[in-house]
Coordinates of C-alpha atoms in Angstrom, one line a residue:
X1 CA -77.3 40.3 -37.2
X2 CA -73.4 40.5 -37.3
X3 CA -71.6 40.8 -34.0
X4 CA -68.3 40.0 -32.6
X5 CA -67.3 36.8 -30.8
X6 CA -64.7 36.9 -28.1
X7 CA -62.2 34.2 -26.6
X8 CA -59.7 34.0 -23.9
X9 CA -56.1 34.7 -25.3
X10 CA -54.8 31.5 -24.3
X11 CA -51.2 32.3 -25.3
X12 CA -51.0 34.9 -22.7
X13 CA -52.1 32.6 -19.9
X14 CA -49.4 32.3 -17.2
X15 CA -47.8 28.9 -16.5
X16 CA -49.4 29.1 -12.9
X17 CA -52.8 29.7 -14.3
X18 CA -52.5 26.9 -16.8
X19 CA -51.4 24.4 -14.0
X20 CA -54.4 25.6 -11.9
X21 CA -56.9 25.1 -14.6
X22 CA -55.5 21.6 -15.0
X23 CA -56.1 20.8 -11.4
X24 CA -59.4 22.3 -11.3
X25 CA -58.5 25.2 -8.9
X26 CA -59.7 28.2 -10.8
X27 CA -62.7 30.3 -10.7
X28 CA -63.3 32.8 -13.5
X29 CA -65.2 36.1 -12.6
X30 CA -65.3 39.1 -14.4
X31 CA -62.3 38.8 -16.5
X32 CA -60.1 37.7 -13.5
X33 CA -58.9 34.3 -12.6
X34 CA -59.1 33.5 -8.9
X35 CA -58.0 30.8 -6.6
X36 CA -61.1 28.4 -5.5
X37 CA -62.0 28.6 -1.8
X38 CA -60.3 26.0 0.5
X39 CA -56.8 26.1 -1.3
X40 CA -53.5 27.2 0.0
X41 CA -53.4 30.0 -2.4
X42 CA -56.0 32.8 -2.1
X43 CA -56.8 35.8 -4.4
X44 CA -56.1 36.7 -7.8
X45 CA -54.1 34.3 -10.1
X46 CA -54.3 36.6 -13.3
X47 CA -56.2 39.2 -15.0
X48 CA -57.5 37.3 -18.2
X49 CA -56.8 38.8 -21.7
X50 CA -59.5 38.5 -24.3
X51 CA -59.2 38.6 -28.0
X52 CA -61.9 39.0 -30.7
X53 CA -61.8 35.7 -32.8
X54 CA -64.3 36.6 -35.4
X55 CA -67.5 38.3 -36.5
X56 CA -70.5 36.0 -37.0
X57 CA -73.9 36.1 -38.4
X58 CA -76.1 35.7 -35.3
X59 CA -79.8 34.9 -35.9
X60 CA -81.0 35.5 -32.3
X61 CA -79.9 36.7 -28.9
X62 CA -79.6 33.4 -27.3
X63 CA -77.8 31.7 -30.3
X64 CA -75.2 34.6 -30.0
X65 CA -74.5 34.0 -26.5
X66 CA -74.8 30.2 -26.8
X67 CA -72.1 30.1 -29.7
X68 CA -69.4 31.1 -27.1
X69 CA -69.3 27.5 -25.8
X70 CA -68.4 26.2 -29.1
X71 CA -65.8 29.0 -29.6
X72 CA -64.0 27.9 -26.5
X73 CA -64.0 24.2 -27.7
X74 CA -61.5 25.4 -30.4
X75 CA -58.9 26.4 -27.7
X76 CA -56.1 24.3 -26.2
X77 CA -58.0 24.4 -22.7
X78 CA -60.7 22.1 -21.7
X79 CA -63.9 23.9 -22.4
X80 CA -65.6 22.5 -19.3
X81 CA -62.8 24.2 -17.1
X82 CA -63.5 27.7 -18.2
X83 CA -66.5 29.8 -17.6
X84 CA -68.1 31.5 -20.7
X85 CA -69.9 34.0 -18.4
X86 CA -66.9 36.6 -18.8
X87 CA -67.0 36.1 -22.7
X88 CA -70.8 36.7 -22.7
X89 CA -70.4 39.9 -20.8
X90 CA -67.6 41.2 -23.2
X91 CA -69.9 40.4 -26.1
X92 CA -72.8 42.2 -24.4
X93 CA -70.8 45.3 -23.3
X94 CA -68.5 45.5 -26.3
X95 CA -71.0 44.9 -29.2
X96 CA -74.6 46.0 -30.0
X97 CA -76.1 42.6 -29.3
X98 CA -77.8 43.7 -26.0
X99 CA -79.0 46.9 -27.4
X100 CA -80.6 45.3 -30.3
X101 CA -82.3 42.7 -27.9
X102 CA -83.4 45.5 -25.6
X103 CA -85.2 47.1 -28.6
X104 CA -86.8 44.0 -29.6
X105 CA -88.1 43.4 -26.1
X106 CA -89.3 47.1 -26.0
X107 CA -91.4 46.5 -29.0
X108 CA -92.9 43.3 -27.4
X109 CA -93.7 45.3 -24.2
X110 CA -95.1 48.1 -26.3
X111 CA -97.6 45.7 -28.1
X112 CA -98.7 44.2 -24.8
X113 CA -99.4 47.7 -23.3
X114 CA -101.3 48.8 -26.3
X115 CA -103.4 45.7 -26.8
X116 CA -104.1 44.8 -23.1
X117 CA -105.5 47.9 -21.3
X118 CA -105.6 46.6 -17.8
X119 CA -104.1 48.6 -14.9
X120 CA -102.2 45.7 -13.5
X121 CA -100.7 44.8 -16.9
X122 CA -99.9 48.4 -17.5
X123 CA -98.2 48.8 -14.2
X124 CA -96.0 46.0 -14.9
X125 CA -95.1 46.7 -18.5
X126 CA -93.9 50.2 -17.2
X127 CA -91.8 48.1 -14.7
X128 CA -90.5 46.2 -17.6
X129 CA -89.7 49.4 -19.7
X130 CA -87.7 50.7 -16.8
X131 CA -85.8 47.5 -16.3
X132 CA -84.8 47.6 -19.9
X133 CA -83.4 51.2 -19.5
X134 CA -81.4 50.1 -16.6
X135 CA -79.7 47.3 -18.6
X136 CA -78.3 50.2 -20.9
X137 CA -76.9 51.9 -17.9
X138 CA -75.4 48.7 -16.8
X139 CA -73.7 48.4 -20.2
X140 CA -72.2 51.8 -19.7
X141 CA -71.1 51.4 -16.2
X142 CA -69.4 48.1 -16.9
X143 CA -67.5 49.4 -19.8
X144 CA -63.8 49.3 -18.6
X145 CA -63.2 52.8 -19.7
X146 CA -65.6 53.9 -16.9
X147 CA -64.1 54.0 -13.5
X148 CA -66.8 53.2 -11.0
X149 CA -65.2 55.6 -8.4
X150 CA -66.2 58.4 -10.7
X151 CA -69.9 57.2 -10.6
X152 CA -70.0 55.4 -7.4
X153 CA -73.6 56.9 -6.5
X154 CA -75.0 56.2 -10.0
X155 CA -73.7 52.6 -9.8
X156 CA -75.3 51.9 -6.5
X157 CA -78.6 53.5 -7.5
X158 CA -78.5 51.7 -10.7
X159 CA -78.0 48.4 -8.8
X160 CA -80.7 49.0 -6.2
X161 CA -83.3 50.0 -8.7
X162 CA -82.4 47.0 -11.0
X163 CA -82.9 44.5 -8.0
X164 CA -86.3 45.9 -7.1
X165 CA -87.5 46.0 -10.7
X166 CA -86.5 42.4 -11.3
X167 CA -88.4 41.1 -8.3
X168 CA -91.4 42.8 -9.6
X169 CA -91.1 41.2 -13.0
X170 CA -90.2 37.8 -11.6
X171 CA -93.5 38.0 -9.7
X172 CA -95.4 39.3 -12.7
X173 CA -94.0 36.6 -15.2
X174 CA -94.9 33.8 -12.9
X175 CA -98.4 35.2 -12.4
X176 CA -99.0 35.7 -16.3
X177 CA -97.9 32.0 -16.8
X178 CA -100.4 31.0 -14.2
X179 CA -103.1 32.8 -15.7
X180 CA -102.2 31.3 -19.1
X181 CA -102.0 27.9 -17.9
X182 CA -105.3 28.0 -16.0
X183 CA -106.9 29.5 -19.0
X184 CA -108.0 32.7 -17.2
X185 CA -107.3 34.8 -20.4
X186 CA -110.0 34.5 -22.9
X187 CA -108.5 36.2 -25.7
X188 CA -106.1 34.2 -27.8
X189 CA -104.5 37.3 -29.1
X190 CA -103.8 38.4 -25.6
X191 CA -102.4 35.0 -24.8
X192 CA -100.0 35.1 -27.8
X193 CA -98.8 38.7 -26.8
X194 CA -98.3 37.5 -23.2
X195 CA -96.4 34.4 -24.2
X196 CA -94.0 36.4 -26.7
X197 CA -93.4 38.8 -23.9
X198 CA -92.5 36.0 -21.3
X199 CA -90.2 34.5 -24.0
X200 CA -88.3 37.6 -24.4
X201 CA -88.0 38.2 -20.8
X202 CA -86.7 34.7 -20.3
X203 CA -84.1 35.4 -22.8
X204 CA -82.9 38.8 -21.4
X205 CA -83.2 38.1 -17.6
X206 CA -80.1 35.9 -17.1
X207 CA -77.9 38.8 -18.7
X208 CA -79.6 41.3 -16.5
X209 CA -79.1 39.1 -13.4
X210 CA -75.4 38.6 -14.2
X211 CA -74.7 42.2 -14.8
X212 CA -76.2 43.0 -11.3
X213 CA -73.9 40.4 -9.8
X214 CA -70.8 41.8 -11.7
X215 CA -71.6 45.5 -10.7
X216 CA -71.9 44.5 -7.1
X217 CA -68.7 42.6 -7.3
X218 CA -67.0 45.6 -8.9
X219 CA -68.4 47.7 -6.1
X220 CA -66.5 45.4 -3.7
X221 CA -69.8 44.0 -2.2
X222 CA -68.3 40.5 -2.3
X223 CA -70.6 39.0 0.4
X224 CA -73.7 40.7 -1.0
X225 CA -72.8 39.8 -4.6
X226 CA -72.6 36.2 -3.8
X227 CA -76.0 36.2 -2.1
X228 CA -77.5 38.3 -4.9
X229 CA -76.5 35.7 -7.6
X230 CA -77.7 32.8 -5.5
X231 CA -81.0 34.5 -5.2
X232 CA -81.3 35.3 -8.7
X233 CA -80.4 31.7 -9.8
X234 CA -83.2 30.5 -7.6
X235 CA -85.6 33.1 -9.0
X236 CA -84.9 32.2 -12.5
X237 CA -84.6 28.6 -12.1
X238 CA -88.3 28.6 -10.7
X239 CA -89.7 30.3 -13.8
X240 CA -87.5 28.4 -16.3
X241 CA -88.8 25.2 -15.0
X242 CA -92.3 26.4 -14.8
X243 CA -92.0 27.7 -18.4
X244 CA -90.3 24.6 -19.8
X245 CA -92.8 22.3 -18.1
X246 CA -95.8 24.2 -19.5
X247 CA -94.4 24.2 -23.1
X248 CA -93.5 20.5 -22.9
X249 CA -97.1 19.7 -21.8
X250 CA -98.3 21.7 -24.8
X251 CA -95.9 19.9 -27.2
X252 CA -96.6 16.4 -25.8
X253 CA -100.5 17.1 -26.1
X254 CA -100.1 18.1 -29.7
X255 CA -98.1 15.1 -30.5
X256 CA -100.9 12.9 -28.7
X257 CA -103.6 14.7 -30.4
X258 CA -104.9 15.7 -26.8
X259 CA -104.6 19.4 -27.7
X260 CA -105.5 21.0 -31.0
X261 CA -103.3 23.6 -32.9
X262 CA -106.0 26.1 -32.9
X263 CA -106.2 25.8 -29.0
X264 CA -102.6 27.1 -28.7
X265 CA -102.1 29.2 -31.8
X266 CA -99.1 31.0 -30.0
X267 CA -97.1 27.9 -29.6
X268 CA -95.8 27.7 -33.2
X269 CA -94.5 31.4 -32.7
X270 CA -92.5 30.7 -29.7
X271 CA -91.6 26.9 -30.4
X272 CA -88.2 27.7 -31.9
X273 CA -86.9 30.5 -29.7
X274 CA -88.0 28.6 -26.6
X275 CA -86.2 25.5 -28.1
X276 CA -83.1 27.6 -28.4
X277 CA -83.6 28.9 -24.8
X278 CA -83.8 25.3 -23.4
X279 CA -81.1 24.0 -25.6
X280 CA -78.3 26.6 -25.0
X281 CA -79.0 26.9 -21.4
X282 CA -77.2 30.4 -21.0
X283 CA -78.4 30.6 -17.5
X284 CA -76.1 27.8 -16.6
X285 CA -73.0 29.9 -17.3
X286 CA -74.5 33.2 -16.3
X287 CA -76.3 32.1 -13.0
X288 CA -76.0 28.7 -11.9
X289 CA -72.2 28.4 -12.1
X290 CA -71.3 31.6 -10.2
X291 CA -74.1 30.9 -7.8
X292 CA -72.1 27.6 -6.7
X293 CA -68.5 29.2 -6.9
X294 CA -66.6 30.2 -3.6
X295 CA -63.7 32.3 -3.6
X296 CA -61.3 33.5 -0.7
X297 CA -60.4 37.0 -1.0
X298 CA -57.1 38.3 0.3
X299 CA -57.2 41.3 2.8
X300 CA -56.3 44.0 0.3
X301 CA -59.7 42.9 -1.6
X302 CA -62.1 42.3 1.1
X303 CA -60.6 41.9 4.6
X304 CA -60.0 37.9 4.1
X305 CA -63.8 37.2 4.1
X306 CA -64.7 33.9 2.4
X307 CA -68.0 33.6 0.2

């Protein structure tokens, strides 16, 4: 899969921004550099220019987003000082990487709904399909060529629906993991489909959650957007820990011969993508960092509220 990789156009950074970065006084959010909360300065430092640096062969969705950290390391600015979330969003909006991922998840959802004919499962696979459709709408709304003032009602409705569906899916995925862990699902084929579905959703949820956050921010819901990203981070971190711990238990059990391979036939199919998910930790940039960041907005932005 060939897609673009973006980086910040460092040559166009102002002297003020470079000094602020050197002094760890900057928060990057949605293509804009802000002063951190608690400083003498408040508000926007500079709108950040991006540039396309390459088109690369990307094997997986997570690898494509994870590659952005190494892209930053080639710049003159310390990589740890700059968030890659803006670059990930640019890649998602301006390329086909998200659309391709959505299609892959759709196929996985379809297999689950076709093979596991249970009312509860079908209800939530329908919710998953609705959520995936909303992610395409997010991509459209967040394209800079679309002024949100022209589609304000659609933007607010999309955000509201996405939050509700996300909450359904978080609960569903957690329940599915519990069922698999406690061996409540007898069919190994069904377990395999469910684990592949969980893996796919774990990959795409951080992007969906961050897009919610960015859309809310662009709608000037600054207080709510901060609460939203904090809640999303908490939700995802709980699932992430549960998922990683379960797979680590299986991996250790296989190494110690306490578990036989035929007891967990699904493991080999998700082992590598799960390893990439844990290794690249895209949720750190997309959820954890913005959940901890605080900005003081000037009056023209949000009536001087601090978040």
